């Protein structure tokens, strides 16, 4: 089974700071590191390192050659990534504090230059039953979802970063939602009259999208899976936090790869929880993502 990740590729500029910069403040950083990142790239790398047959589609500028190289080295096919002359690669300015938490500013760059022609050309190479994994860092997302649905591909959506475009997408086509509590709450916004816990939240999402499977991540509280036949929950593996960047992307990639390889939701959740714990214990986005072998030996 092929997995196509149609998503962003970013150059991450990670500044280590004592605290996140405040309004009106000028703050010196302790260090600057440059990493390969972008939610799309990170999820592709996670899928590939977890052993899935993964294809990445997206766009970079001529400054993005090392992003393609990293995905190739991980084992992904990058033939559907356009290299554009007239625009620079997407980038992220990341502040990382002493607890390993972050705040991110995105510049879309080439990620926002996806054309319908590129979408059509890419999707022609995939078939009914192949998986397509999407996040919210490229343009033409609704078009990609409509075309992928027409082909009978399984649509996996990680609606991140959440913004006003997400509720307008054809969410009824989504087969798997992988999301956190904030994202789930915003998707359900008009249906929610009170604050509810993670389990109820996942249940409400399933009521709204009954043919989908929901994978809800709850930070320290682990994660929950629910579809119309099955429910599962998974605690986190506790590690010393170095950098949380790409932990969610690692979870997403390993969950999908685990599901495809092992067919068991419970095993896929456990694998994803282990891999994301390893990612949290290491610096950077894509470089922090473990291999399957590392994940199997870690515990
Ligand atoms: O999810 C982490 C990613 O978000 C970073 O790599 C950054 O590029 C942003 O897209």
Short mmCIF file of C-alpha atoms and ligand atoms in Angstrom, two decimals:
data_model
loop_
_atom_site.label_atom_id
_atom_site.label_comp_id
_atom_site.label_asym_id
_atom_site.label_seq_id
_atom_site.Cartn_x
_atom_site.Cartn_y
_atom_site.Cartn_z
CA UNK A 1 0.00 0.00 0.00
CA UNK A 2 1.40 3.40 -1.01
CA UNK A 3 1.19 6.51 1.18
CA UNK A 4 1.31 9.92 -0.47
CA UNK A 5 2.09 12.82 1.84
CA UNK A 6 1.13 16.03 0.03
CA UNK A 7 2.53 18.65 2.35
CA UNK A 8 4.91 21.37 3.43
CA UNK A 9 8.68 21.39 3.50
CA UNK A 10 10.30 24.04 5.70
CA UNK A 11 13.71 25.25 6.70
CA UNK A 12 13.40 25.56 10.49
CA UNK A 13 15.41 28.31 12.20
CA UNK A 14 15.33 27.28 15.85
CA UNK A 15 16.32 29.92 18.41
CA UNK A 16 16.90 28.73 21.98
CA UNK A 17 15.54 31.38 24.33
CA UNK A 18 15.19 31.81 28.07
CA UNK A 19 11.51 32.67 27.59
CA UNK A 20 9.28 33.43 24.59
CA UNK A 21 9.66 36.99 23.38
CA UNK A 22 6.96 39.37 24.67
CA UNK A 23 5.22 42.25 22.94
CA UNK A 24 7.67 45.16 22.58
CA UNK A 25 10.63 43.12 23.86
CA UNK A 26 13.94 42.53 22.07
CA UNK A 27 15.44 39.27 23.25
CA UNK A 28 18.86 37.76 22.61
CA UNK A 29 18.79 34.04 21.87
CA UNK A 30 21.27 31.54 23.32
CA UNK A 31 21.75 29.70 20.01
CA UNK A 32 20.48 29.31 16.47
CA UNK A 33 20.21 25.90 14.82
CA UNK A 34 18.90 25.19 11.31
CA UNK A 35 16.89 22.00 10.80
CA UNK A 36 14.85 20.32 8.07
CA UNK A 37 11.19 20.62 9.02
CA UNK A 38 7.67 21.38 7.93
CA UNK A 39 4.77 19.23 9.06
CA UNK A 40 4.61 17.51 5.68
CA UNK A 41 8.30 16.70 5.52
CA UNK A 42 8.38 15.57 9.16
CA UNK A 43 5.44 13.21 8.64
CA UNK A 44 6.98 11.81 5.45
CA UNK A 45 10.26 11.18 7.27
CA UNK A 46 8.39 9.51 10.14
CA UNK A 47 6.47 7.27 7.72
CA UNK A 48 9.64 6.34 5.85
CA UNK A 49 11.68 5.68 9.01
CA UNK A 50 8.79 3.55 10.29
CA UNK A 51 9.04 1.42 7.14
CA UNK A 52 6.11 2.66 4.99
CA UNK A 53 6.25 3.04 1.20
CA UNK A 54 5.99 6.81 1.13
CA UNK A 55 5.85 9.41 -1.63
CA UNK A 56 6.11 13.12 -0.91
CA UNK A 57 4.52 15.84 -3.05
CA UNK A 58 5.00 19.56 -2.46
CA UNK A 59 7.27 22.39 -3.51
CA UNK A 60 10.56 24.00 -2.51
CA UNK A 61 12.69 26.86 -3.85
CA UNK A 62 16.20 26.33 -5.15
CA UNK A 63 17.40 26.74 -1.54
CA UNK A 64 15.56 23.56 -0.52
CA UNK A 65 17.83 20.87 -2.00
CA UNK A 66 18.87 19.59 1.43
CA UNK A 67 15.22 19.06 2.38
CA UNK A 68 14.80 16.70 -0.58
CA UNK A 69 18.06 14.97 0.24
CA UNK A 70 16.96 14.26 3.80
CA UNK A 71 13.65 12.73 2.67
CA UNK A 72 15.46 10.59 0.07
CA UNK A 73 17.93 9.37 2.69
CA UNK A 74 14.99 8.41 4.89
CA UNK A 75 13.66 6.28 2.01
CA UNK A 76 10.91 8.51 0.60
CA UNK A 77 10.21 9.07 -3.10
CA UNK A 78 10.46 12.83 -3.84
CA UNK A 79 9.79 12.86 -7.59
CA UNK A 80 6.59 14.84 -7.06
CA UNK A 81 8.26 17.72 -5.24
CA UNK A 82 8.51 20.76 -7.55
CA UNK A 83 11.68 22.86 -7.34
CA UNK A 84 10.66 26.43 -8.15
CA UNK A 85 12.99 29.23 -9.30
CA UNK A 86 10.84 32.21 -8.46
CA UNK A 87 10.08 31.58 -4.79
CA UNK A 88 12.10 30.54 -1.74
CA UNK A 89 11.36 27.46 0.36
CA UNK A 90 8.94 27.73 3.23
CA UNK A 91 10.51 28.44 6.57
CA UNK A 92 9.70 28.48 10.26
CA UNK A 93 11.07 30.75 12.95
CA UNK A 94 10.93 28.62 16.08
CA UNK A 95 11.53 29.86 19.61
CA UNK A 96 12.41 26.94 21.88
CA UNK A 97 12.41 27.60 25.63
CA UNK A 98 14.28 25.84 28.44
CA UNK A 99 11.43 23.34 28.93
CA UNK A 100 11.63 22.29 25.26
CA UNK A 101 8.32 23.98 24.39
CA UNK A 102 8.06 26.15 21.30
CA UNK A 103 6.26 28.94 19.45
CA UNK A 104 6.41 28.99 15.67
CA UNK A 105 6.04 31.65 12.97
CA UNK A 106 5.59 30.25 9.47
CA UNK A 107 6.49 31.71 6.11
CA UNK A 108 4.70 29.65 3.44
CA UNK A 109 7.00 30.35 0.46
CA UNK A 110 6.96 27.50 -2.07
CA UNK A 111 4.45 25.57 0.08
CA UNK A 112 1.83 28.08 -1.08
CA UNK A 113 2.67 27.67 -4.78
CA UNK A 114 1.04 24.26 -5.38
CA UNK A 115 -0.86 24.19 -8.69
CA UNK A 116 -3.91 22.12 -9.66
CA UNK A 117 -1.88 20.75 -12.54
CA UNK A 118 0.70 19.42 -10.03
CA UNK A 119 -2.09 17.90 -7.94
CA UNK A 120 -3.65 16.13 -10.95
CA UNK A 121 -0.29 14.88 -12.24
CA UNK A 122 0.66 13.54 -8.82
CA UNK A 123 -2.64 11.84 -8.05
CA UNK A 124 -2.59 10.01 -11.41
CA UNK A 125 0.17 7.85 -9.93
CA UNK A 126 -2.05 6.56 -7.10
CA UNK A 127 -4.99 4.19 -6.88
CA UNK A 128 -8.12 3.40 -4.91
CA UNK A 129 -7.15 2.31 -1.41
CA UNK A 130 -3.78 4.14 -1.36
CA UNK A 131 -3.45 6.55 1.57
CA UNK A 132 -3.01 10.31 1.29
CA UNK A 133 -1.79 12.26 4.32
CA UNK A 134 -2.45 16.00 4.56
CA UNK A 135 -1.73 18.87 6.96
CA UNK A 136 -2.66 22.55 6.71
CA UNK A 137 0.55 24.16 5.42
CA UNK A 138 -0.05 24.06 1.65
CA UNK A 139 -2.52 25.82 -0.67
CA UNK A 140 -5.13 23.91 -2.75
CA UNK A 141 -5.93 21.55 0.13
CA UNK A 142 -9.67 21.36 -0.67
CA UNK A 143 -8.87 20.56 -4.31
CA UNK A 144 -6.45 17.80 -3.26
CA UNK A 145 -9.08 16.31 -0.95
CA UNK A 146 -11.83 16.36 -3.61
CA UNK A 147 -9.61 14.72 -6.25
CA UNK A 148 -8.23 12.12 -3.81
CA UNK A 149 -11.78 11.26 -2.69
CA UNK A 150 -12.91 10.83 -6.31
CA UNK A 151 -10.07 8.34 -6.78
CA UNK A 152 -11.11 6.38 -3.70
CA UNK A 153 -7.93 7.14 -1.77
CA UNK A 154 -8.03 6.93 2.03
CA UNK A 155 -7.71 10.49 3.33
CA UNK A 156 -5.81 11.14 6.55
CA UNK A 157 -6.01 14.71 7.82
CA UNK A 158 -3.86 16.29 10.50
CA UNK A 159 -5.64 19.69 10.67
CA UNK A 160 -2.58 21.53 11.85
CA UNK A 161 -1.96 24.42 12.13
CA UNK A 162 -5.63 25.09 12.84
CA UNK A 163 -7.08 28.16 11.16
CA UNK A 164 -10.31 29.44 9.59
CA UNK A 165 -9.71 27.40 6.41
CA UNK A 166 -10.07 24.01 8.13
CA UNK A 167 -13.85 24.05 8.80
CA UNK A 168 -14.39 24.99 5.12
CA UNK A 169 -12.59 21.87 3.83
CA UNK A 170 -14.63 18.86 2.62
CA UNK A 171 -14.13 17.17 6.00
CA UNK A 172 -16.85 14.60 5.22
CA UNK A 173 -14.27 12.87 2.94
CA UNK A 174 -11.76 12.32 5.76
CA UNK A 175 -11.15 8.68 6.78
CA UNK A 176 -8.73 9.38 9.65
CA UNK A 177 -8.44 12.55 11.73
CA UNK A 178 -5.21 12.84 13.73
CA UNK A 179 -5.51 15.90 15.90
CA UNK A 180 -5.09 17.43 19.35
CA UNK A 181 -7.73 18.78 21.74
CA UNK A 182 -7.48 22.37 20.51
CA UNK A 183 -7.95 21.30 16.91
CA UNK A 184 -10.84 18.97 17.79
CA UNK A 185 -12.56 21.69 19.81
CA UNK A 186 -12.28 24.17 16.96
CA UNK A 187 -13.66 21.73 14.41
CA UNK A 188 -16.64 21.12 16.72
CA UNK A 189 -16.89 24.79 17.69
CA UNK A 190 -20.50 25.39 16.73
CA UNK A 191 -21.61 22.02 18.19
CA UNK A 192 -20.00 22.48 21.60
CA UNK A 193 -21.85 24.27 24.35
CA UNK A 194 -19.58 23.27 27.25
CA UNK A 195 -15.99 22.17 27.99
CA UNK A 196 -15.70 18.40 27.71
CA UNK A 197 -12.90 15.91 28.37
CA UNK A 198 -10.83 14.14 25.70
CA UNK A 199 -12.94 11.00 25.57
CA UNK A 200 -16.18 12.91 25.11
CA UNK A 201 -14.49 15.17 22.56
CA UNK A 202 -13.38 12.19 20.48
CA UNK A 203 -16.92 10.74 20.74
CA UNK A 204 -18.47 14.01 19.57
CA UNK A 205 -16.13 14.13 16.58
CA UNK A 206 -17.15 10.60 15.68
CA UNK A 207 -20.83 11.61 15.89
CA UNK A 208 -20.10 14.43 13.43
CA UNK A 209 -17.98 12.25 11.10
CA UNK A 210 -19.38 8.72 11.64
CA UNK A 211 -17.42 7.07 8.83
CA UNK A 212 -14.07 8.41 10.07
CA UNK A 213 -11.62 7.12 12.66
CA UNK A 214 -10.49 9.66 15.23
CA UNK A 215 -7.05 9.69 16.83
CA UNK A 216 -6.97 12.38 19.50
CA UNK A 217 -3.69 13.28 21.18
CA UNK A 218 -3.99 14.65 24.71
CA UNK A 219 -0.42 15.74 25.60
CA UNK A 220 0.61 14.32 28.99
CA UNK A 221 -2.64 12.33 29.09
CA UNK A 222 -1.70 10.18 26.08
CA UNK A 223 -3.98 9.51 23.13
CA UNK A 224 -7.37 8.03 22.29
CA UNK A 225 -8.59 6.16 19.20
CA UNK A 226 -12.23 5.75 18.33
CA UNK A 227 -14.16 4.57 15.29
CA UNK A 228 -17.65 3.06 15.04
CA UNK A 229 -16.37 -0.42 15.98
CA UNK A 230 -13.33 0.10 18.18
CA UNK A 231 -11.94 2.21 21.02
CA UNK A 232 -8.39 2.28 22.39
CA UNK A 233 -6.27 4.48 24.61
CA UNK A 234 -2.52 4.85 24.95
CA UNK A 235 -0.52 6.53 27.73
CA UNK A 236 2.64 8.50 26.94
CA UNK A 237 6.17 7.22 27.58
CA UNK A 238 7.80 9.66 29.95
CA UNK A 239 11.17 11.11 28.90
CA UNK A 240 13.21 14.19 29.66
CA UNK A 241 11.90 16.85 27.27
CA UNK A 242 14.56 18.44 25.08
CA UNK A 243 12.47 19.76 22.19
CA UNK A 244 8.81 19.05 21.43
CA UNK A 245 9.08 20.17 17.77
CA UNK A 246 7.80 17.43 15.41
CA UNK A 247 6.61 15.15 18.24
CA UNK A 248 3.05 15.26 16.86
CA UNK A 249 4.33 14.70 13.32
CA UNK A 250 6.30 11.67 14.50
CA UNK A 251 3.19 10.29 16.19
CA UNK A 252 1.16 10.75 12.99
CA UNK A 253 3.73 9.10 10.70
CA UNK A 254 4.36 6.14 13.00
CA UNK A 255 0.65 5.63 13.66
CA UNK A 256 -0.20 5.40 9.95
CA UNK A 257 2.85 3.24 9.16
CA UNK A 258 2.06 0.99 12.14
CA UNK A 259 -1.56 0.62 11.10
CA UNK A 260 -0.62 -0.30 7.53
CA UNK A 261 2.07 -2.78 8.54
CA UNK A 262 0.49 -4.41 11.56
CA UNK A 263 -3.24 -3.80 11.04
CA UNK A 264 -3.74 -3.31 14.77
CA UNK A 265 -4.83 0.04 16.17
CA UNK A 266 -3.46 -0.79 19.61
CA UNK A 267 -0.01 -1.68 18.26
CA UNK A 268 0.02 1.39 16.01
CA UNK A 269 -0.83 3.67 18.96
CA UNK A 270 1.91 2.12 21.10
CA UNK A 271 4.49 2.45 18.33
CA UNK A 272 3.48 6.07 17.73
CA UNK A 273 3.69 6.90 21.45
CA UNK A 274 7.19 5.40 21.70
CA UNK A 275 8.46 7.15 18.57
CA UNK A 276 7.11 10.54 19.63
CA UNK A 277 8.67 10.15 23.08
CA UNK A 278 12.05 9.60 21.41
CA UNK A 279 11.49 12.67 19.21
CA UNK A 280 10.76 14.78 22.31
CA UNK A 281 14.05 13.66 23.88
CA UNK A 282 16.10 15.00 20.93
CA UNK A 283 16.63 18.45 19.38
CA UNK A 284 15.16 19.63 16.08
CA UNK A 285 12.30 18.63 13.81
CA UNK A 286 13.11 15.93 11.21
CA UNK A 287 16.50 15.02 12.76
CA UNK A 288 14.73 14.06 16.00
CA UNK A 289 12.54 11.41 14.33
CA UNK A 290 13.71 7.87 15.16
CA UNK A 291 13.91 4.79 12.96
CA UNK A 292 11.73 1.76 13.53
CA UNK A 293 14.72 -0.13 14.95
CA UNK A 294 15.46 2.65 17.45
CA UNK A 295 11.81 2.72 18.47
CA UNK A 296 11.67 -1.06 18.99
CA UNK A 297 14.83 -1.02 21.14
CA UNK A 298 14.09 2.06 23.19
CA UNK A 299 11.85 0.23 25.72
O1 LIG B 1 5.26 20.37 13.53
C1 LIG B 1 6.52 20.98 13.56
C2 LIG B 1 6.75 21.78 12.31
O2 LIG B 1 5.83 22.84 12.27
C3 LIG B 1 8.10 22.42 12.22
O3 LIG B 1 9.08 21.59 11.64
C4 LIG B 1 7.82 23.70 11.45
O4 LIG B 1 8.42 23.75 10.19
C5 LIG B 1 6.32 23.80 11.36
O5 LIG B 1 5.83 23.44 10.13
#
